[in-house]
XYZ file of C-alpha atoms in Angstrom:
751
model
C 195.671 131.805 88.778
C 196.977 129.021 86.474
C 193.443 128.164 85.345
C 193.036 131.621 83.923
C 196.222 131.502 81.942
C 194.752 129.614 79.119
C 191.697 132.007 79.025
C 193.989 134.886 78.932
C 195.988 133.329 76.007
C 192.553 132.916 74.186
C 191.516 136.563 74.760
C 192.097 138.800 71.756
C 194.908 141.209 72.446
C 193.907 143.637 69.752
C 192.932 143.873 66.106
C 194.617 141.684 63.452
C 197.565 143.067 61.661
C 197.349 142.599 57.898
C 199.489 143.718 54.960
C 198.226 145.954 52.276
C 196.928 144.425 49.053
C 197.147 145.820 45.569
C 197.725 144.984 41.980
C 199.196 141.432 41.581
C 202.968 141.189 40.942
C 203.724 141.404 37.221
C 204.450 138.000 35.613
C 207.515 137.410 33.547
C 206.786 138.311 29.906
C 208.815 138.228 26.661
C 208.563 140.389 23.646
C 207.023 139.251 20.267
C 210.270 139.652 18.390
C 212.209 137.706 21.000
C 209.385 135.075 20.915
C 209.511 134.722 17.056
C 213.332 134.548 17.124
C 213.101 131.954 19.987
C 210.622 129.813 17.970
C 212.890 129.901 14.895
C 215.994 129.088 16.957
C 214.199 126.319 18.909
C 213.062 124.861 15.514
C 216.622 124.835 14.165
C 217.885 123.461 17.463
C 215.297 120.673 17.424
C 216.216 119.760 13.843
C 219.855 119.592 14.837
C 218.989 117.611 17.965
C 217.052 115.184 15.822
C 220.122 114.391 14.007
C 222.693 114.714 16.776
C 220.900 112.782 19.615
C 220.643 109.485 17.769
C 224.205 109.791 16.572
C 225.254 110.637 20.096
C 223.380 107.746 21.491
C 224.802 105.428 18.990
C 228.366 106.717 19.723
C 227.908 106.090 23.407
C 226.466 102.626 22.722
C 229.538 101.872 20.602
C 231.820 103.248 23.446
C 229.942 100.949 25.932
C 230.562 98.028 23.604
C 234.286 98.929 23.281
C 234.595 99.288 27.087
C 232.705 95.950 27.394
C 235.230 94.213 25.098
C 238.286 95.803 26.787
C 236.839 94.778 30.269
C 236.234 91.298 28.922
C 239.856 91.049 27.820
C 241.176 92.414 31.092
C 238.953 90.148 33.248
C 239.939 87.191 31.201
C 243.599 87.905 31.808
C 243.135 88.323 35.484
C 241.114 85.081 35.660
C 243.969 83.302 33.991
C 246.512 84.861 36.348
C 244.422 83.792 39.466
C 243.714 80.389 38.108
C 247.445 79.950 37.346
C 248.332 80.940 40.809
C 246.050 78.374 42.334
C 246.968 75.725 39.800
C 250.592 76.170 40.602
C 249.917 75.791 44.289
C 247.614 72.732 43.832
C 250.063 71.130 41.488
C 253.020 71.521 43.924
C 250.744 70.367 46.792
C 249.687 67.330 44.868
C 253.387 66.425 43.884
C 254.384 66.828 47.645
C 251.403 64.626 48.653
C 252.377 61.951 46.162
C 255.982 61.851 47.237
C 254.861 61.438 50.803
C 252.132 58.993 50.115
C 254.226 56.671 48.064
C 257.122 56.748 50.613
C 259.550 58.318 48.206
C 260.382 60.705 51.161
C 259.658 59.519 54.624
C 257.786 62.263 56.486
C 259.530 61.026 59.748
C 263.025 61.485 58.115
C 264.052 65.008 59.360
C 266.743 65.630 56.798
C 264.910 64.358 53.784
C 261.595 66.183 54.675
C 263.552 69.429 55.315
C 265.270 69.337 51.965
C 261.899 68.436 50.258
C 259.981 71.193 51.813
C 262.686 73.860 51.295
C 262.925 72.741 47.580
C 259.214 73.519 47.162
C 259.708 76.920 48.792
C 262.661 77.648 46.389
C 260.554 76.478 43.344
C 257.970 79.234 43.662
C 258.645 82.769 45.044
C 254.939 83.100 46.051
C 254.892 80.102 48.473
C 255.020 81.415 52.048
C 254.736 78.110 53.856
C 255.073 74.496 53.021
C 253.865 72.499 55.951
C 252.532 69.218 57.398
C 250.106 68.837 60.333
C 250.055 65.722 62.330
C 246.824 64.208 63.904
C 248.527 64.287 67.360
C 248.900 68.116 67.087
C 252.490 68.130 65.928
C 253.589 70.313 63.074
C 256.506 70.525 60.662
C 256.933 73.337 58.097
C 259.288 75.433 56.053
C 258.779 79.190 55.676
C 260.016 81.867 53.295
C 260.516 85.059 55.390
C 261.886 86.851 52.329
C 264.066 85.983 49.396
C 267.192 85.458 51.691
C 265.942 84.248 55.005
C 264.160 80.932 55.587
C 263.307 78.825 58.604
C 262.190 75.255 59.377
C 259.856 74.747 62.374
C 259.225 71.384 64.185
C 256.554 71.229 66.903
C 255.715 68.379 69.210
C 252.460 68.592 71.178
C 252.362 67.691 74.868
C 248.727 66.816 75.771
C 249.418 66.753 79.429
C 250.518 70.408 79.525
C 248.484 71.424 76.471
C 251.535 73.097 74.968
C 253.677 72.660 72.002
C 257.515 72.499 72.116
C 258.805 74.143 68.926
C 262.247 73.947 67.522
C 263.056 76.462 64.762
C 266.172 76.326 62.570
C 267.086 79.404 60.544
C 268.724 79.453 57.112
C 270.153 82.109 54.926
C 270.422 82.135 51.141
C 273.932 82.771 49.764
C 273.859 82.519 46.023
C 272.119 79.283 45.216
C 272.853 77.628 48.568
C 271.069 77.762 51.915
C 273.226 77.859 55.060
C 272.140 76.979 58.572
C 272.693 79.945 61.056
C 270.896 79.048 64.331
C 268.310 77.177 66.322
C 265.741 78.562 68.738
C 263.533 76.655 71.160
C 260.129 77.829 72.308
C 256.735 76.793 73.656
C 253.400 77.923 72.277
C 249.723 76.708 72.001
C 249.956 75.746 68.306
C 247.832 72.576 67.863
C 247.572 71.623 64.175
C 244.052 69.994 64.275
C 242.613 73.349 65.414
C 243.769 75.120 62.305
C 241.245 75.980 59.659
C 243.262 74.430 56.779
C 243.602 71.225 58.772
C 239.818 71.011 59.552
C 238.705 71.793 56.053
C 241.171 69.227 54.556
C 240.041 66.474 56.851
C 236.411 67.188 56.064
C 236.788 66.441 52.330
C 238.669 64.206 49.991
C 240.348 66.749 47.736
C 242.277 69.955 48.104
C 240.664 72.910 49.883
C 241.195 76.584 50.018
C 240.850 78.776 53.101
C 239.644 82.338 53.184
C 242.038 85.177 52.588
C 243.741 86.323 55.849
C 246.860 88.425 56.708
C 249.973 86.437 57.393
C 251.288 87.200 60.943
C 254.831 86.653 59.781
C 255.004 88.752 56.659
C 252.029 91.125 57.251
C 250.820 90.383 53.613
C 247.481 88.900 52.672
C 247.575 85.221 51.671
C 245.612 81.983 51.474
C 246.187 78.308 52.230
C 245.479 75.223 50.272
C 245.531 71.843 52.019
C 245.125 68.125 51.299
C 244.733 65.166 53.635
C 247.521 62.584 53.484
C 246.997 58.759 53.748
C 249.960 56.481 54.002
C 249.398 52.817 53.619
C 245.676 53.287 53.956
C 245.922 55.180 57.255
C 245.470 58.909 57.884
C 248.873 60.433 58.410
C 248.093 64.141 58.568
C 247.542 67.170 56.219
C 249.850 68.678 53.635
C 249.432 72.577 53.281
C 250.904 75.285 51.107
C 250.428 78.954 52.016
C 250.722 81.487 49.154
C 251.027 85.273 49.233
C 248.635 87.211 47.026
C 250.948 90.103 46.324
C 251.668 88.429 42.957
C 248.032 89.355 41.848
C 248.584 92.988 42.887
C 251.847 93.095 40.951
C 250.100 91.620 37.829
C 247.324 94.250 38.213
C 249.926 96.892 38.175
C 251.203 95.757 34.742
C 247.973 95.869 32.836
C 246.302 98.941 31.284
C 242.748 99.690 32.014
C 242.025 102.407 29.585
C 244.051 105.625 30.186
C 242.933 106.434 33.728
C 241.147 103.314 34.864
C 242.049 100.602 37.360
C 241.263 96.912 38.188
C 241.053 95.130 41.549
C 240.069 91.850 43.086
C 237.671 91.666 46.039
C 235.716 89.121 47.976
C 231.986 88.964 48.632
C 232.368 90.896 51.883
C 233.588 93.909 49.961
C 237.317 93.423 51.193
C 240.169 94.050 48.830
C 242.271 91.162 47.850
C 244.433 92.716 45.174
C 245.102 96.178 43.860
C 247.891 97.838 41.842
C 248.885 99.838 44.894
C 249.613 96.992 47.300
C 249.566 99.468 50.373
C 245.851 100.045 49.651
C 244.931 96.378 50.225
C 245.487 96.585 53.877
C 244.201 98.869 56.534
C 246.705 100.446 58.948
C 246.872 98.467 62.170
C 246.773 100.392 65.532
C 248.807 99.519 68.622
C 248.574 95.954 69.507
C 246.397 95.111 66.539
C 247.050 93.178 63.435
C 246.489 94.585 59.887
C 243.270 93.595 58.197
C 241.882 93.648 54.638
C 240.728 97.060 53.735
C 237.031 97.283 52.649
C 236.213 98.970 49.381
C 234.070 101.602 51.151
C 236.902 102.545 53.471
C 239.477 103.250 50.803
C 240.381 106.907 49.883
C 241.417 105.887 46.442
C 239.060 107.731 44.067
C 238.335 104.892 41.615
C 237.821 102.415 44.550
C 235.316 104.856 46.162
C 233.469 105.002 42.704
C 233.170 101.233 42.738
C 231.851 101.279 46.252
C 229.323 104.023 45.471
C 228.206 101.946 42.433
C 227.756 98.895 44.649
C 225.819 100.798 47.304
C 223.510 102.482 44.828
C 222.349 98.953 43.809
C 223.609 99.122 40.264
C 225.527 95.830 40.641
C 223.719 93.218 42.970
C 226.701 91.126 44.040
C 224.461 88.495 45.823
C 223.042 87.423 42.396
C 226.114 88.040 40.269
C 226.839 84.897 38.187
C 228.389 86.513 35.043
C 230.158 89.675 33.932
C 228.072 92.731 34.705
C 228.861 96.311 33.485
C 227.022 99.336 34.547
C 227.500 103.129 34.171
C 227.814 105.263 37.323
C 227.719 109.023 37.645
C 229.904 110.594 40.380
C 227.533 113.105 42.085
C 230.591 115.239 43.188
C 232.212 115.704 39.696
C 229.356 114.705 37.322
C 231.735 112.281 35.467
C 230.468 109.020 34.174
C 232.342 105.771 34.773
C 232.069 102.234 33.447
C 232.098 99.923 36.455
C 232.323 96.183 35.734
C 232.327 93.175 38.118
C 232.877 89.559 37.242
C 233.153 86.318 39.283
C 236.622 84.803 39.286
C 235.475 81.291 39.685
C 236.993 80.838 43.127
C 234.706 81.098 46.056
C 233.184 84.510 46.310
C 236.105 86.335 44.658
C 235.206 89.083 42.194
C 237.200 91.027 39.683
C 236.320 94.661 39.286
C 237.309 97.433 36.902
C 236.551 101.160 36.951
C 237.137 103.299 33.663
C 236.176 106.846 33.189
C 233.863 107.160 30.232
C 235.915 110.137 29.052
C 238.823 107.734 28.232
C 236.598 106.506 25.274
C 234.675 109.703 24.519
C 237.490 112.085 23.730
C 237.035 111.801 19.986
C 233.277 111.813 20.282
C 233.402 114.965 22.413
C 235.643 116.585 19.865
C 233.275 116.013 17.081
C 230.373 117.162 19.213
C 232.131 120.503 19.866
C 232.671 120.949 16.132
C 229.025 120.341 15.586
C 228.055 122.934 18.257
C 230.212 125.548 16.596
C 228.487 124.719 13.113
C 225.088 124.903 14.810
C 225.903 128.225 16.491
C 226.802 129.790 13.191
C 223.581 128.481 11.548
C 221.552 129.877 14.454
C 223.192 133.177 14.303
C 222.338 133.511 10.527
C 218.743 132.302 11.144
C 218.334 134.638 14.071
C 219.483 137.763 11.950
C 216.917 136.902 9.344
C 214.168 136.398 11.951
C 215.027 139.889 13.464
C 214.536 141.575 10.090
C 211.335 139.796 9.216
C 209.740 140.251 12.723
C 210.551 143.942 12.861
C 208.827 144.568 9.518
C 205.765 142.427 9.857
C 205.019 142.359 13.537
C 207.050 144.326 16.068
C 206.667 147.873 14.531
C 202.936 147.492 13.866
C 202.302 146.024 17.333
C 204.307 148.661 18.994
C 202.055 151.357 17.435
C 199.015 149.402 18.627
C 200.638 149.284 22.078
C 200.789 153.042 22.053
C 197.010 153.207 21.132
C 196.094 150.756 23.957
C 198.099 152.931 26.408
C 195.973 155.922 25.521
C 192.828 153.808 26.259
C 194.496 152.804 29.611
C 194.968 156.519 30.422
C 191.415 157.223 29.237
C 192.909 159.579 26.458
C 190.217 158.155 24.146
C 190.109 161.013 21.677
C 193.784 160.473 20.746
C 193.216 156.832 19.683
C 193.587 156.144 15.969
C 193.341 152.993 13.778
C 196.592 151.400 12.587
C 196.579 149.532 9.253
C 198.677 146.325 8.731
C 199.253 143.768 5.904
C 198.874 141.033 8.459
C 195.105 140.361 8.766
C 195.125 139.515 12.424
C 197.000 142.528 13.418
C 194.744 144.735 11.297
C 191.638 143.223 12.925
C 193.135 143.733 16.349
C 193.832 147.374 15.647
C 190.322 147.878 14.385
C 188.964 146.263 17.652
C 191.001 148.629 19.889
C 189.771 151.548 17.956
C 186.113 150.493 18.340
C 186.648 149.807 22.054
C 187.954 153.368 22.541
C 184.826 154.728 20.772
C 182.590 152.585 23.018
C 184.444 153.620 26.314
C 184.158 157.189 25.274
C 180.493 157.041 25.708
C 180.725 156.088 29.367
C 183.340 158.595 30.680
C 180.691 160.814 32.165
C 179.665 158.005 34.496
C 183.424 157.372 35.899
C 185.606 159.664 37.914
C 188.202 159.741 35.126
C 191.087 161.257 36.948
C 190.835 158.771 39.829
C 190.635 155.921 37.246
C 193.849 157.166 35.672
C 195.752 157.310 38.923
C 194.698 153.803 39.980
C 195.659 152.297 36.712
C 198.951 154.228 36.668
C 199.926 153.183 40.217
C 200.092 149.843 41.988
C 200.129 148.939 45.730
C 203.142 146.785 46.806
C 202.606 143.980 49.296
C 203.461 145.155 52.864
C 204.614 143.159 55.884
C 201.741 141.972 58.051
C 200.201 139.078 59.973
C 197.410 138.056 62.336
C 196.987 137.125 66.097
C 196.582 133.582 66.835
C 197.044 131.097 69.817
C 200.039 128.898 69.002
C 202.486 126.724 70.818
C 206.176 127.603 70.436
C 209.154 125.300 71.184
C 212.811 126.057 71.616
C 215.497 123.360 71.594
C 219.154 123.902 72.501
C 222.183 121.495 73.020
C 223.892 121.357 76.223
C 227.567 122.192 76.260
C 227.670 122.811 72.524
C 229.782 125.919 72.859
C 232.569 123.949 74.579
C 232.240 121.178 72.045
C 232.519 123.577 69.144
C 235.703 125.143 70.631
C 237.158 121.711 70.951
C 236.229 120.176 67.545
C 235.943 123.281 65.203
C 234.365 122.728 61.853
C 234.403 119.010 62.343
C 231.343 119.364 64.464
C 229.240 120.666 61.457
C 228.411 117.235 59.847
C 227.447 115.891 63.299
C 225.300 118.897 63.872
C 223.659 118.521 60.422
C 222.667 114.920 61.358
C 221.145 116.140 64.605
C 219.265 119.032 63.055
C 217.930 116.842 60.239
C 216.557 114.137 62.562
C 215.006 116.710 64.903
C 213.484 118.745 62.113
C 212.033 115.549 60.483
C 210.432 114.649 63.807
C 208.982 118.145 64.259
C 207.542 118.023 60.755
C 206.039 114.572 61.303
C 204.199 116.005 64.272
C 202.788 118.913 62.188
C 205.172 121.508 63.397
C 206.616 124.477 61.427
C 210.409 125.164 61.631
C 210.908 128.729 62.192
C 214.562 129.012 62.149
C 217.900 127.543 63.222
C 219.963 129.554 65.605
C 223.278 127.782 65.662
C 222.575 124.493 67.429
C 219.136 125.778 68.614
C 215.833 125.012 66.795
C 212.783 127.307 66.974
C 209.487 125.825 65.872
C 205.811 126.475 66.355
C 202.461 124.650 65.977
C 199.060 126.056 64.793
C 200.296 128.084 61.667
C 200.102 128.313 58.876
C 198.015 125.196 58.951
C 195.397 125.443 61.663
C 195.751 122.839 64.370
C 193.346 122.662 67.340
C 195.708 120.341 69.196
C 198.796 122.338 68.649
C 199.907 122.066 72.320
C 199.542 118.152 72.340
C 201.357 117.909 69.003
C 204.295 120.029 70.357
C 204.586 117.948 73.506
C 204.529 114.766 71.508
C 207.258 116.014 69.122
C 209.350 117.099 72.033
C 209.181 113.639 73.703
C 209.865 111.946 70.351
C 212.809 114.232 69.697
C 214.386 113.258 72.989
C 213.578 109.562 72.460
C 215.138 109.660 68.993
C 218.112 111.521 70.352
C 218.671 108.777 72.910
C 218.773 106.172 70.122
C 221.184 108.362 68.151
C 223.530 108.668 71.228
C 223.882 104.851 71.245
C 224.994 104.913 67.636
C 227.270 107.943 68.131
C 229.007 106.317 70.988
C 229.571 103.175 68.984
C 231.212 105.405 66.296
C 233.179 107.441 68.658
C 231.208 110.743 67.984
C 230.198 113.267 70.688
C 226.927 112.560 72.271
C 224.377 115.541 72.135
C 221.955 116.249 74.883
C 219.113 118.690 74.124
C 217.084 120.913 76.460
C 213.662 121.906 75.358
C 211.199 124.681 76.403
C 207.571 124.799 75.346
C 204.960 127.537 75.804
C 201.597 128.481 74.367
C 199.869 131.828 74.080
C 198.514 134.593 71.770
C 201.136 135.714 69.380
C 201.423 137.630 66.056
C 202.118 135.201 63.133
C 202.788 136.260 59.553
C 205.262 137.813 57.205
C 207.436 139.857 59.410
C 210.534 141.767 58.224
C 211.461 144.532 55.776
C 210.393 145.297 52.243
C 213.518 143.336 51.011
C 213.316 140.357 53.230
C 210.295 138.714 55.063
C 210.198 135.754 57.411
C 207.170 133.771 58.268
C 207.568 133.866 62.069
C 205.958 134.539 65.388
C 206.544 137.334 67.863
C 205.149 138.006 71.350
C 205.662 137.394 75.067
C 204.838 133.593 74.900
C 207.850 133.297 72.465
C 210.181 134.866 75.031
C 208.962 132.547 77.778
C 209.367 129.432 75.747
C 212.992 130.424 75.097
C 213.620 131.160 78.850
C 212.019 127.741 79.798
C 214.528 126.044 77.553
C 217.424 127.719 79.417
C 215.716 126.914 82.831
C 216.178 123.178 82.257
C 219.821 123.598 83.182
C 219.012 124.663 86.663
C 216.723 121.579 87.429
C 218.568 118.887 85.306
C 215.473 118.409 83.238
C 215.043 117.809 79.514
C 211.639 119.250 78.561
C 209.983 122.115 80.383
C 206.591 123.452 79.577
C 204.766 126.691 80.476
C 201.425 126.824 82.372
C 199.343 127.677 79.259
C 200.639 124.657 77.462
C 199.948 122.456 80.506
C 196.416 123.791 80.756
C 195.643 122.989 77.141
C 197.286 119.552 76.983
C 197.121 118.260 80.624
C 194.601 115.504 79.832
C 196.901 114.075 77.095
C 200.318 114.360 78.854
C 201.960 113.328 82.009
C 203.871 116.047 83.639
C 204.922 117.357 87.190
C 204.771 120.739 88.492
C 208.414 121.546 88.859
C 208.517 124.878 90.573
C 206.906 128.312 90.767
C 209.039 131.067 89.029
C 208.926 134.792 88.562
C 209.482 136.034 84.983
C 211.205 139.302 84.387
C 208.768 141.892 83.339
C 205.794 140.166 84.907
C 204.360 140.582 88.518
C 202.597 137.206 88.846
C 204.356 134.013 89.719
C 203.929 131.123 87.251
C 204.154 127.402 87.681
C 206.442 125.507 85.296
C 206.223 121.780 84.551
C 208.434 118.934 83.443
C 207.027 116.945 80.556
C 207.414 113.321 81.195
C 205.339 111.232 78.783
C 202.111 111.091 76.741
C 199.150 109.489 78.226
C 198.676 107.237 75.276
C 202.123 105.795 75.231
C 202.398 104.926 78.882
C 202.034 101.332 80.081
C 199.095 100.662 82.212
C 201.375 99.305 84.858
C 203.596 102.468 84.967
C 203.569 104.200 88.342
C 203.697 107.994 88.510
C 202.723 108.211 92.079
C 205.966 109.971 92.869
C 204.706 113.109 91.036
C 202.129 113.698 93.786
C 204.885 113.171 96.496
C 207.111 115.659 94.621
C 204.218 118.408 94.303
C 203.431 117.883 97.985
C 206.983 118.654 98.818
C 206.797 121.631 96.557
C 203.785 122.973 98.446
C 205.479 122.400 101.798
C 208.437 124.364 100.493
C 206.143 127.260 99.388
C 204.816 127.244 103.050
C 208.312 127.521 104.308
C 208.107 124.135 105.889
C 211.489 123.048 104.660
C 212.155 119.927 106.693
C 208.962 118.117 105.676
C 209.599 119.229 102.034
C 213.111 117.632 102.229
C 211.452 114.390 103.367
C 209.127 114.419 100.470
C 211.984 115.009 97.902
C 214.022 112.313 99.446
C 211.054 110.031 99.077
C 210.812 110.861 95.387
C 214.488 110.111 94.895
C 214.034 106.705 96.458
C 210.876 106.035 94.374
C 212.786 106.888 91.224
C 215.672 104.519 91.819
C 217.988 106.805 93.677
C 218.175 109.623 91.202
C 215.974 112.680 90.532
C 217.864 115.911 89.849
C 214.935 118.301 90.402
C 214.418 116.682 93.883
C 218.099 117.006 94.598
C 218.068 120.687 93.530
C 215.016 121.422 95.860
C 216.699 119.632 98.756
C 219.675 121.997 98.325
C 217.583 125.042 98.164
C 215.602 123.927 101.343
C 218.912 123.468 103.217
C 220.129 126.863 102.123
C 216.877 128.492 103.273
C 217.076 126.626 106.625
C 220.714 127.816 107.104
C 219.698 131.360 106.012
C 216.901 131.468 108.582
C 219.055 130.096 111.275
C 221.711 132.705 110.489
C 219.070 135.415 110.495
C 217.770 134.353 113.880
C 221.282 134.486 115.264
C 221.799 138.016 113.955
C 218.549 139.077 115.370
C 219.549 137.731 118.746
C 222.932 139.228 118.716
C 221.562 142.601 117.761
C 219.031 142.669 120.489
C 221.702 141.872 123.121
C 224.488 144.205 122.008
C 222.698 146.560 119.579
C 225.431 145.658 117.199
C 224.940 144.591 113.583
C 227.411 142.167 112.129
C 228.154 143.339 108.594
C 228.437 141.044 105.673
C 225.769 138.449 106.768
C 222.985 137.864 104.082
C 219.436 138.801 104.896
C 217.925 136.414 102.274
C 219.032 133.889 99.752
C 218.106 134.638 96.137
C 216.128 132.091 94.195
C 218.087 132.453 91.071
C 219.601 134.938 88.614
C 218.649 135.965 85.097
C 215.252 136.566 83.592
C 213.579 133.714 85.457
C 214.049 132.967 89.171
C 212.434 130.597 91.656
C 209.648 132.305 93.508
C 209.713 129.763 96.392
């Protein structure tokens, strides 16, 4: 029976259905008077544009130059501020280094070094730590916790325990004096030589700077400078000063970048270092996490998002940026233009960025442009009025009279045609030609059915819906559990769904498929029309497998992003359908209709019962069986049909399977299916269990078939007991089932 399915699909079910044809649809046309007016107006507009466009271009160039100069001044000021901050820290560090190196202050004198380190903290409000790391792992440092609270920490490293014993003295500022408040002892694993600033300082002979990081004590971004210390020719340790970068943000807050612009400092990784709004520099930390530098792309600040978009569009290549670079970026959402500028700071990979709306500079230019437009509109109105009067007198009225004569020719009222004279020679010659044509046609009226010609020329035939019968392959795809997911996520699911539909549609198109429609999360597509495709079934199978393979890759990415993971079920069927423009006079769809379409949709839903991903109908299998690997899944009865049909699970394409791949379990499964059809349920169960073992312990169709076999065994046992009891007592026990149904709905198992 299955071998005849494809032949049945190829058989002609009836005549082709075609739409009526008639007079072609009329094209858009414009009157002569309108044409002449348009020509005159366009000429005037072009003349005005010839003057205005160069002026506008020059004005914009001047604005760009002004913006470049303004950005140059701003960037220069920011560079000076950054360099001043670094110079201040390096100068203080050098002074501290020299005092210790020359023995002016003994690093081992607790009182003198405490007073020295605290004095440096008090000298600059931007110093967070002034510290010293010993080669043996010890540490001494003074910290500014805020403008009132200070502390001094002394650590001694115990190599035996691999722990540091830390003593911390706390101080409070009262006026101009610091007063001791308390001492706390603790142990930790702080080992100075493991610190980045220590390692960098010992690797070079001069001062070093670390990368920006968030201070654990203050929660603010900062940076360390460090310098190795030698006393009497021997390495004694590393001097370090940690500074908070909030000063740079406060400085940026004081400068004006146009009327609505902004400036910021970032590193080569795209992380913010300084911004007028200090809260924007750090991303919010979750429970148990430390705050981190916010990336430019993750900011919700509009101007920072403009800067990030300019970088992503490739307008500013950061990797090769060695000097100030200004570019213009248009925001696709608002259509506004922005001047975006980046310049190196001269410290590591730090960059200064500015974003200024072009409108900040073009206000006066736009005002002058509006005045010019008003003047141009007035000139155009005057010229248009003159064009109307001239065109009416010389062209429109004479031509309208000629149109009337031509209409008489169209209606074969040839005797009523007369010659119209005009002072415009071309119109006069055209009128004479129409008149001579009417005279010539008059000689042939006896050879034509005149009334019929009049009716045909007076009436046209509109296009009607229609199509043709063809053998195609249809695919339905739907997402499992999408309804529950939609109820839980609401409108937030739509961008995620759009990503899925885009990817699946692209894969279908690559494999020569035609997208029919989207039905919520479902996709309907078909192969073989409008472009003929002899391998439509193979192409559809390949597309389905590629879609599932692509969806598996996308699920990995979605899981990493915390997005829901979609799983699709696909049904494919082939057969003779009607394809074409189907619909009403107001709206037509290029689609397919027919029983094979309905079966494809039902096969998609049937995947749920068997735990499969792609199910194909018997016609598709017969067409593509030499190019695909599939297993006969079951025999089902379709609502409205008497015959039972085999359905198949599509597994792979023949040309993509490794030569070492083993699909021997397919034969075992189909043997079990045949045993099940012959009501030999126990051998069938053994076959299905073997399939599960061969597939690594999991095969949902086999599990489902085992469940059905056991239900049928239980049913037959129960039926035998009923029959025996009835024979003995002639009593029928009510409520016991006589058979177990194979399924519900439009498709059910026939085994």
